[in-house]
XYZ file of C-alpha atoms in Angstrom:
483
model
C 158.889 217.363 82.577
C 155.654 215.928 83.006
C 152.895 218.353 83.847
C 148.984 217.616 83.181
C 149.836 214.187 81.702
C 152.157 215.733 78.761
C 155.765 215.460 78.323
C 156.742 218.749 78.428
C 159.983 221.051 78.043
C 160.768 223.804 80.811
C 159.887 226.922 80.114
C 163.066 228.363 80.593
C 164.353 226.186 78.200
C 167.605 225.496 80.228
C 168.678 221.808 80.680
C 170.572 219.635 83.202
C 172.884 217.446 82.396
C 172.854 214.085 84.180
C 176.251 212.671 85.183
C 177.002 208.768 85.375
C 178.976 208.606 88.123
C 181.025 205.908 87.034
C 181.650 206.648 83.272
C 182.356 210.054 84.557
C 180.323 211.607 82.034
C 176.839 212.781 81.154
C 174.126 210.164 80.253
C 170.911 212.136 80.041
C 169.153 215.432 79.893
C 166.089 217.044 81.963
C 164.553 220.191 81.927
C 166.352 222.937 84.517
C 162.861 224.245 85.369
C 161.586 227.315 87.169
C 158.718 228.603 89.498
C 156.327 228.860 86.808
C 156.431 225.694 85.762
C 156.433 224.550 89.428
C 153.309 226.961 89.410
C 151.512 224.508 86.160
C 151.947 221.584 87.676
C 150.396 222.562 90.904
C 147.623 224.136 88.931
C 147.175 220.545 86.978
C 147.167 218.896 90.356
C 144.868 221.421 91.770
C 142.099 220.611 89.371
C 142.516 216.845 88.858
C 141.960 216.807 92.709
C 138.972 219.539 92.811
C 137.145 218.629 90.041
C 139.092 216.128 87.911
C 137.541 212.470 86.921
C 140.109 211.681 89.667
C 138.296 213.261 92.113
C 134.669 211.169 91.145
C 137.001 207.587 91.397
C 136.004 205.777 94.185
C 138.236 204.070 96.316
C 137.395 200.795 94.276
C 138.357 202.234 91.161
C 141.429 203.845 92.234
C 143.060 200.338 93.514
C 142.372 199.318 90.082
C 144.594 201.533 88.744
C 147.272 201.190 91.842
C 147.614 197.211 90.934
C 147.698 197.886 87.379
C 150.519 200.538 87.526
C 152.161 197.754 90.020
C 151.951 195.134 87.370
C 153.840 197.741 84.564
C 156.579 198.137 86.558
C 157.295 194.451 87.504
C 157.071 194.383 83.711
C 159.440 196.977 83.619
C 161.880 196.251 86.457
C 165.065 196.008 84.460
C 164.595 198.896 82.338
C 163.873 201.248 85.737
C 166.927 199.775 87.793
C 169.492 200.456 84.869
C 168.040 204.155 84.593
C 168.976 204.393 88.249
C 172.316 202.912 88.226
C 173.260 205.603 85.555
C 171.788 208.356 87.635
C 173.108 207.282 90.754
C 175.811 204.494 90.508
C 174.147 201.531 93.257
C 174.697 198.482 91.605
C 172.218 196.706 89.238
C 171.528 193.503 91.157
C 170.401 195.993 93.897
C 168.478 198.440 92.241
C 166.999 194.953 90.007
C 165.683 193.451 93.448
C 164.195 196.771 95.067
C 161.987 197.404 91.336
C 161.063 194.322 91.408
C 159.670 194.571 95.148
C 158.342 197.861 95.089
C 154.891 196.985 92.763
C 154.010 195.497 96.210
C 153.827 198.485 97.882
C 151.075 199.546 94.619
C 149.120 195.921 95.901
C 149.137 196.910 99.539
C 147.769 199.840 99.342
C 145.107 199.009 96.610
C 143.835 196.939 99.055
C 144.013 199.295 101.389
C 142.447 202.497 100.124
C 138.754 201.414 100.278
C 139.247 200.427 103.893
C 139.648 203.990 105.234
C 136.567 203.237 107.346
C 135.024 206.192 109.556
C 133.474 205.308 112.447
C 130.424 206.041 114.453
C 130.441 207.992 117.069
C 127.947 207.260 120.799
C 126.805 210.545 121.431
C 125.960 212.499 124.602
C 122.325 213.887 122.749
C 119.848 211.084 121.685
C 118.929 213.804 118.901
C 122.494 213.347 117.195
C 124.167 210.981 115.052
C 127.872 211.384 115.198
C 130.003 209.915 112.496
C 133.727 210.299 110.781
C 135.057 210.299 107.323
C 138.952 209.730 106.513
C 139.205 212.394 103.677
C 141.940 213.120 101.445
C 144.415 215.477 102.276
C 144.446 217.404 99.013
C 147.682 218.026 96.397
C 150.818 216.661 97.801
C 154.642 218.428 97.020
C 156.825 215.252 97.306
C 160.359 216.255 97.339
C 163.256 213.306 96.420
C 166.755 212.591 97.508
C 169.385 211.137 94.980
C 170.071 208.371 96.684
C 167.238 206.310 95.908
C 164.851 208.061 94.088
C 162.280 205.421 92.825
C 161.870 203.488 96.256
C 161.125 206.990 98.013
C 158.915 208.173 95.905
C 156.847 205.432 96.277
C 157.231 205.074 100.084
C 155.021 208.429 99.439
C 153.198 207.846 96.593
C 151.588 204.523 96.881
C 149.625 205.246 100.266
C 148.986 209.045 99.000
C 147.243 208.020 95.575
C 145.512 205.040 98.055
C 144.212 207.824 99.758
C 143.150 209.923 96.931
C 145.771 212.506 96.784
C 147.394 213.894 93.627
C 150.790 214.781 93.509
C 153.764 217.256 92.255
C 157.507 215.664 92.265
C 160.684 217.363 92.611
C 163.020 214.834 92.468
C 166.789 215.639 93.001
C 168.412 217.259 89.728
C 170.992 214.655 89.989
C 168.803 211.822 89.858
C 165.637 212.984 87.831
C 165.568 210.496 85.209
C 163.978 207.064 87.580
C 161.216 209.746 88.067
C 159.860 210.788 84.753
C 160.129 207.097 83.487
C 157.536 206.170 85.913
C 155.708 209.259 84.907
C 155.267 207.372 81.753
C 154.254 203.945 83.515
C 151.290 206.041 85.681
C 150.037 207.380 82.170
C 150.176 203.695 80.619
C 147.895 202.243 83.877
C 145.286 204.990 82.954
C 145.837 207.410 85.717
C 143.893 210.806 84.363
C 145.700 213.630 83.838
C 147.003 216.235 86.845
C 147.030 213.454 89.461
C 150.839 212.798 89.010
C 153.689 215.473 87.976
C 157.297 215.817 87.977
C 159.126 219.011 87.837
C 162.516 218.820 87.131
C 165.453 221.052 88.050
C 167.656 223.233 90.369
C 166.705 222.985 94.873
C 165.184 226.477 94.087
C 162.317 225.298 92.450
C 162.036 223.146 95.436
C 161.667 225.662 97.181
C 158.842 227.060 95.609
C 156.921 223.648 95.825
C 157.150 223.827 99.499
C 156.032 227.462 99.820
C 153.430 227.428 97.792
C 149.452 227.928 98.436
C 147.798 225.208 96.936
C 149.967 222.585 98.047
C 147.951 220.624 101.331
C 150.944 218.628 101.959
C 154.759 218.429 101.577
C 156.453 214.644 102.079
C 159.891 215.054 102.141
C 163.081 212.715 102.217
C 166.770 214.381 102.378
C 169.039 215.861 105.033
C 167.779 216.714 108.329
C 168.925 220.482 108.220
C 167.514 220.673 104.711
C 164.026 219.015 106.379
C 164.468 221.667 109.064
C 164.337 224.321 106.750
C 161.553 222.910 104.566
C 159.401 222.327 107.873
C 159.789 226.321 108.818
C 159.106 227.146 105.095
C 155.959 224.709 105.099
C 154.204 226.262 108.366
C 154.142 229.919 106.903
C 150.615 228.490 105.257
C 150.127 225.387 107.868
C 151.065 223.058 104.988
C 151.146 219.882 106.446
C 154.348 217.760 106.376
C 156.317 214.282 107.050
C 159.604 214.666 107.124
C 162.438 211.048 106.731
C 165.932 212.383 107.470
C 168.931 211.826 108.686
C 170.418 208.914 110.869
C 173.591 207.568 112.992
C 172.515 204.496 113.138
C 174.011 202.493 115.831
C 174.918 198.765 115.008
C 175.822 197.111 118.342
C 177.110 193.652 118.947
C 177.692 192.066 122.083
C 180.099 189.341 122.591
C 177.622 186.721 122.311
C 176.985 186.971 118.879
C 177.637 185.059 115.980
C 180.653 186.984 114.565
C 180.510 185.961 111.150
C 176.959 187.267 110.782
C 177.370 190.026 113.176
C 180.453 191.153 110.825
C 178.175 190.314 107.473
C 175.239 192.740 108.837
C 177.782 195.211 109.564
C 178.990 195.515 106.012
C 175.607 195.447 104.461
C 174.563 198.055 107.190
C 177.600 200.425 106.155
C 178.773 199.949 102.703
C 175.489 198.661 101.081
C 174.453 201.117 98.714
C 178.406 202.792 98.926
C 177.004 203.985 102.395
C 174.284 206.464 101.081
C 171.417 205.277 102.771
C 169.534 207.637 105.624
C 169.589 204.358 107.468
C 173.461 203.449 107.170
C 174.638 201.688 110.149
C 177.634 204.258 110.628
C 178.221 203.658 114.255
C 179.161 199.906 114.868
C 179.508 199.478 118.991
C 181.266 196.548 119.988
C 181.655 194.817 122.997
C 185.165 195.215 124.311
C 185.976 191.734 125.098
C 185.251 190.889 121.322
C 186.463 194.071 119.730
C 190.093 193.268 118.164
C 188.577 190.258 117.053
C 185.199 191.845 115.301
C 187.434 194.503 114.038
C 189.886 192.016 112.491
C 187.580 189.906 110.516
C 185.781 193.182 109.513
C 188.994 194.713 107.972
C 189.719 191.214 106.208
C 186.325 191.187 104.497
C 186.679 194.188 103.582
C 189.498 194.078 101.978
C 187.544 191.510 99.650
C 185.092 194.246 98.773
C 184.940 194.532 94.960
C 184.714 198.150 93.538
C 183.871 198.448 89.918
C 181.041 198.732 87.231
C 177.620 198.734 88.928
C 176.235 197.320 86.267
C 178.748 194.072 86.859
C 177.174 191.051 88.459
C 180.415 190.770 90.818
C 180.726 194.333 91.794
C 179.882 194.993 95.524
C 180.834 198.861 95.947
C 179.927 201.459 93.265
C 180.993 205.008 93.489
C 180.006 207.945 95.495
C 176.748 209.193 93.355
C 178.317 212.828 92.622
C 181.213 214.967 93.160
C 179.763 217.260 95.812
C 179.077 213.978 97.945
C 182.433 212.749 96.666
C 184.132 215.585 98.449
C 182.168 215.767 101.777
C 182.851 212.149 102.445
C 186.674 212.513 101.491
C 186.472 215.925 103.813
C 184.874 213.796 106.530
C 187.475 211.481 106.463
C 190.364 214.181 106.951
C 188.396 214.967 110.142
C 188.604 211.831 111.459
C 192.060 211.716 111.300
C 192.576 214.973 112.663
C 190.141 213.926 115.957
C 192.603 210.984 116.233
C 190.603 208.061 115.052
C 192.634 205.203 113.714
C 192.203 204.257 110.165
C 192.076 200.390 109.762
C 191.349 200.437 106.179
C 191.237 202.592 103.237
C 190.665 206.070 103.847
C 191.155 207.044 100.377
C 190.157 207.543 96.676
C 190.297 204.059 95.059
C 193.557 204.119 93.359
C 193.046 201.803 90.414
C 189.590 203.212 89.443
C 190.151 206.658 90.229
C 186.641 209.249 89.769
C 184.295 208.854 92.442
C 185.293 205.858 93.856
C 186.746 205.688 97.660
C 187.439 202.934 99.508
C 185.487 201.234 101.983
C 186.915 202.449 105.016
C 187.133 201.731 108.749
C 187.960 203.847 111.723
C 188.868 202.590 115.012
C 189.962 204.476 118.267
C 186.855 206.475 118.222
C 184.852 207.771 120.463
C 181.001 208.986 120.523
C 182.006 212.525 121.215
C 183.838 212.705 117.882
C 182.071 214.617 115.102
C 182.597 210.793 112.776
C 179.884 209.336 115.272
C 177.935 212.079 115.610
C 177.264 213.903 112.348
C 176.039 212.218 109.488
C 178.546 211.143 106.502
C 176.293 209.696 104.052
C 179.576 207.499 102.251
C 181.488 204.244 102.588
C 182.765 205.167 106.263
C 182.116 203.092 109.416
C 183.251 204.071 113.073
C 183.695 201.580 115.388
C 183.117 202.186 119.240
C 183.861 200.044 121.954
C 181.566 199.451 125.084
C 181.754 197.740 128.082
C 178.188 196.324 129.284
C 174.654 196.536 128.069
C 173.585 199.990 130.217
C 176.560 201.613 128.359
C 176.091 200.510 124.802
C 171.895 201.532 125.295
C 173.738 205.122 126.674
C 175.862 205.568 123.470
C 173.625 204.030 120.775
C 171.088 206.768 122.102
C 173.826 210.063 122.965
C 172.922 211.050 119.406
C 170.730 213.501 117.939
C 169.569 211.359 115.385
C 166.810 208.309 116.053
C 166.400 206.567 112.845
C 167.655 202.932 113.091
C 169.327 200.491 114.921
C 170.488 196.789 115.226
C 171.369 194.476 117.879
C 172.994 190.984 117.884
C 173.129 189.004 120.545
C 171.752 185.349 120.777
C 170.343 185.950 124.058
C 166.295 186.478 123.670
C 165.953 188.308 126.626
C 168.569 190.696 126.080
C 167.480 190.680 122.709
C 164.166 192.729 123.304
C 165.394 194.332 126.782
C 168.110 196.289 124.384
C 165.492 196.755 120.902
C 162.783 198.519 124.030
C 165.599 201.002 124.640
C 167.195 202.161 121.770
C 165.725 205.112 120.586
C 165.097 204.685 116.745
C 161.913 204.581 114.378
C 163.471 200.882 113.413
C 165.216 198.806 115.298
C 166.537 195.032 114.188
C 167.675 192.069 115.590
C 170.449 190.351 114.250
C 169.703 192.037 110.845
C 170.195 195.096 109.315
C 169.000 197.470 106.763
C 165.568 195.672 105.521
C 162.065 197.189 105.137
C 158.391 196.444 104.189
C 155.944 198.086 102.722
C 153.539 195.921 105.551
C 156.079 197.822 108.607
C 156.039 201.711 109.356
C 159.446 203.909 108.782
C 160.671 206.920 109.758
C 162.521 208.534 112.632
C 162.528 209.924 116.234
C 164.186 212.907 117.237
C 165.917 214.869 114.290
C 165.427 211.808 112.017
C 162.145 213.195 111.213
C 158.082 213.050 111.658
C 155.347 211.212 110.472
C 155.729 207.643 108.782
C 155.715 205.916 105.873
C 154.563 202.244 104.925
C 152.327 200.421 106.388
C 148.624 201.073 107.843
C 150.261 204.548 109.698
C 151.102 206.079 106.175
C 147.949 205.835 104.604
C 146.777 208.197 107.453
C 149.185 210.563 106.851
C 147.608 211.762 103.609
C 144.243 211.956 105.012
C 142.042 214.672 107.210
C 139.751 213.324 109.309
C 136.351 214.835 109.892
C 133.479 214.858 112.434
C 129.922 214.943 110.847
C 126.691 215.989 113.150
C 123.439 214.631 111.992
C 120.505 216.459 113.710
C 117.626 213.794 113.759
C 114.313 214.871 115.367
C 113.784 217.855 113.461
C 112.675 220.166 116.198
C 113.634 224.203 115.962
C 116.410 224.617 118.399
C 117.504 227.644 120.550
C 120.227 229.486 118.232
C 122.023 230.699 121.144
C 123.085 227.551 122.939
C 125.738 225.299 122.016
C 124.684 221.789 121.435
């Protein structure tokens, strides 16, 4: 682990092993920790925030270090995106492009941190001046998914160090290994010890994190049940949180797209990353006088998908990242079937590669009431729902208790903006899918989460405001009266 900037072992000494989901076997080992060494590393990041030489940097000085620790890992781009594809299985060329963006996010925000301006205040008694401070919010608990470890980490940790904050990590134990190489990269840029931690191990541990005292702040990515739980856990001391869960994102096309690149966002939005992305397009609504034709040239690229190695240049689906995902998304299939959805393509474990592999896969004949478009798969599985006009596509896209993305395509400008104003979703493109800045605000309505991340929003999100009173003339006042 890496607690008060030492590589350290757990105390327990228990380890995890760390599958590669396509070699089928273990690649790596991290510490199985426990609550006391979830307890050290909030003590570390107690102190480096209280009293620290973190805690003396000004703004200035930190964004020296943020743009530093952005340069390291452009250096070290292809080193970080092949620790991920072991962990996790996306392909290279993908996890390649997102390192190499992500020291942007490190930029942004280093020029961002010394502009948390306060403001003045007019106030009601010529004997006051009134002014605000943006302050930071104090030792954050970020708590990783699997999926994509590195990129939301930093979604949190860029603004929050901006800011000031200092942080403990409990990154998924399938996926901790991303997480304690950048551990290494903070220590190279000169960040002092305390302000960034990683604790490694089993969702109990997590747990702790979330529960615990001296943590001001928990910023959380995962399953919206699981964000549910952390949110009631987090209020028993009013830790503050933001929460980026689940989604059913609806993909809708209406019949005067382009269907070639209506069909091409479709497949990115769905079976980009094998599916596991919070903002999958899983729900692809279709306008019924173009359905059988969107669906057919769907299924036939498809069927050119390439599974294999995700370390191959000319693989374009990996496998499912572990075997408990492996088996919900195969069990989510089998209810599909039984519901009476229509599978168009694949449906099953890839034959010829076997493991965690399972084929891109279509289903048609659904409907919205059918627990494939309403509950969230997280896999390779798209359901495809006809509509008839624009009021009932906006009516379906939103009959959903999720509100994290959306797309529309349609070349009609009007429409366009009409549809984007009414779908209920934290993100919503047009004729695009699945792309993000660190420059644009993301997270969800609904059950898809609270708070935001990226952008001039996030910085605020790890920061307390406060009100200062400045008495000027001097003058004894009556101790009895307000004001």
């Amino acid at each position: 682990m890496y607690i008060n900037g030492e590589m350290v072992p757990g105390l327990s000494g228990r380890t995890i092993k760390s599958d590669d989901p396509f070699k089928g076997e273990p690649w790596a080992v991290v510490p199985d920790g426990n609550n006391a060494d979830v307890d050290a590393a909030v003590a570390a990041a107690r102190q480096a925030f209280d009293s620290g030489p973190w805690s003396r940097m000004t703004a200035m000085e930190r964004a020296r270090l943020l743009r530093k620790l952005g340069d390291i890992i452009a250096r070290d781009a292809e080193e970080l995106a092949r620790c991920e594809c072991r962990d996790n299985g996306k392909l290279y060329r993908e996890m390649l492009g997102q390192w190499q963006y992500l020291p942007e996010w490190f930029y942004y925000y280093a020029g961002m941190g010394d502009k948390l301006q306060g403001s003045t205040i007019p106030s009601d008694r010529p004997n006051f001046f009134i002014y605000t401070r943006h302050e930071p919010i104090g030792v954050v608990g970020a708590v990783t998914p699997w999926n994509s470890p590195g990129l939301l980490l930093i979604f949190k940790l860029a603004a929050g160090l901006a800011a000031g904050c200092t942080f403990v990590v409990k990154p998924s134990e399938f996926t901790s290994v991303s997480t304690l190489e950048l551990a290494k990269r903070l220590e190279e840029a000169g960040f002092p010890p305390g302000v960034f931690n990683v604790v490694t191990g089993q969702g109990s541990i997590g747990a702790h994190l979330v529960e615990h005292p001296d943590i001001d702040k928990i910023a959380f990515t995962g399953a919206t049940e699981t964000g549910k739980r952390i949110a009631a856990s987090a209020a028993k001391n009013l830790t503050r949180v933001s929460l980026e869960l689940g989604g059913k994102s609806p993909n809708v096309i209406f019949d005067d797209a382009d269907i070639e690149v209506a069909v091409n966002g479709a497949i990115a939005g769905i079976f980009g990353a094998t599916g596991q992305t919070c903002m999958a397009g899983s729900r692809l609504l279709v306008q019924k006088n173009i359905y059988d034709r969107v669906v057919e040239h769907l299924v036939k690229r498809t069927q050119t998908i390439k599974l294999g190695d995700p370390m191959a240049e000319s693989t374009e689906l990996g496998p499912v990242a572990n075997e408990p995902q492996f088996a919900k998304v195969m069990e989510y299939i089998d209810i599909a079937k039984a519901e009476g959805a229509t599978c168009a393509y694949g449906g099953q474990r890839d034959p010829e590669l076997g493991g965690n592999f399972i084929q891109p896969t279509i289903f048609t004949g659904v409907h919205n009431g059918m627990r494939i478009a309403q509950e969230e798969v997280f896999g390779p599985i798209l359901a495809v729902i006809p509509f008839e006009n624009e009021e009932e596509a906006i009516a379906i896209a939103n009959d959903t208790r999720f509100g994290l993305a959306a797309a529309v395509w349609t070349q009609n400008v009007h429409r366009a903006h009409r549809v984007a104003h009414q779908l209920n979703a934290g993100t919503v493109w047009i004729n695009a899918y699945r792309v993000v800045s660190y420059a644009a605000p993301f997270g969800g309505f609904k059950e898809s989460g609270l708070g935001r991340e990226n952008g001039v929003e996030a910085i605020k999100e790890f920061t307390e405001t406060k009100s200062v009173f400045v008495e000027l003339s001097g003058e004894v006042r009556d101790p009895f009266r307000l004001g």
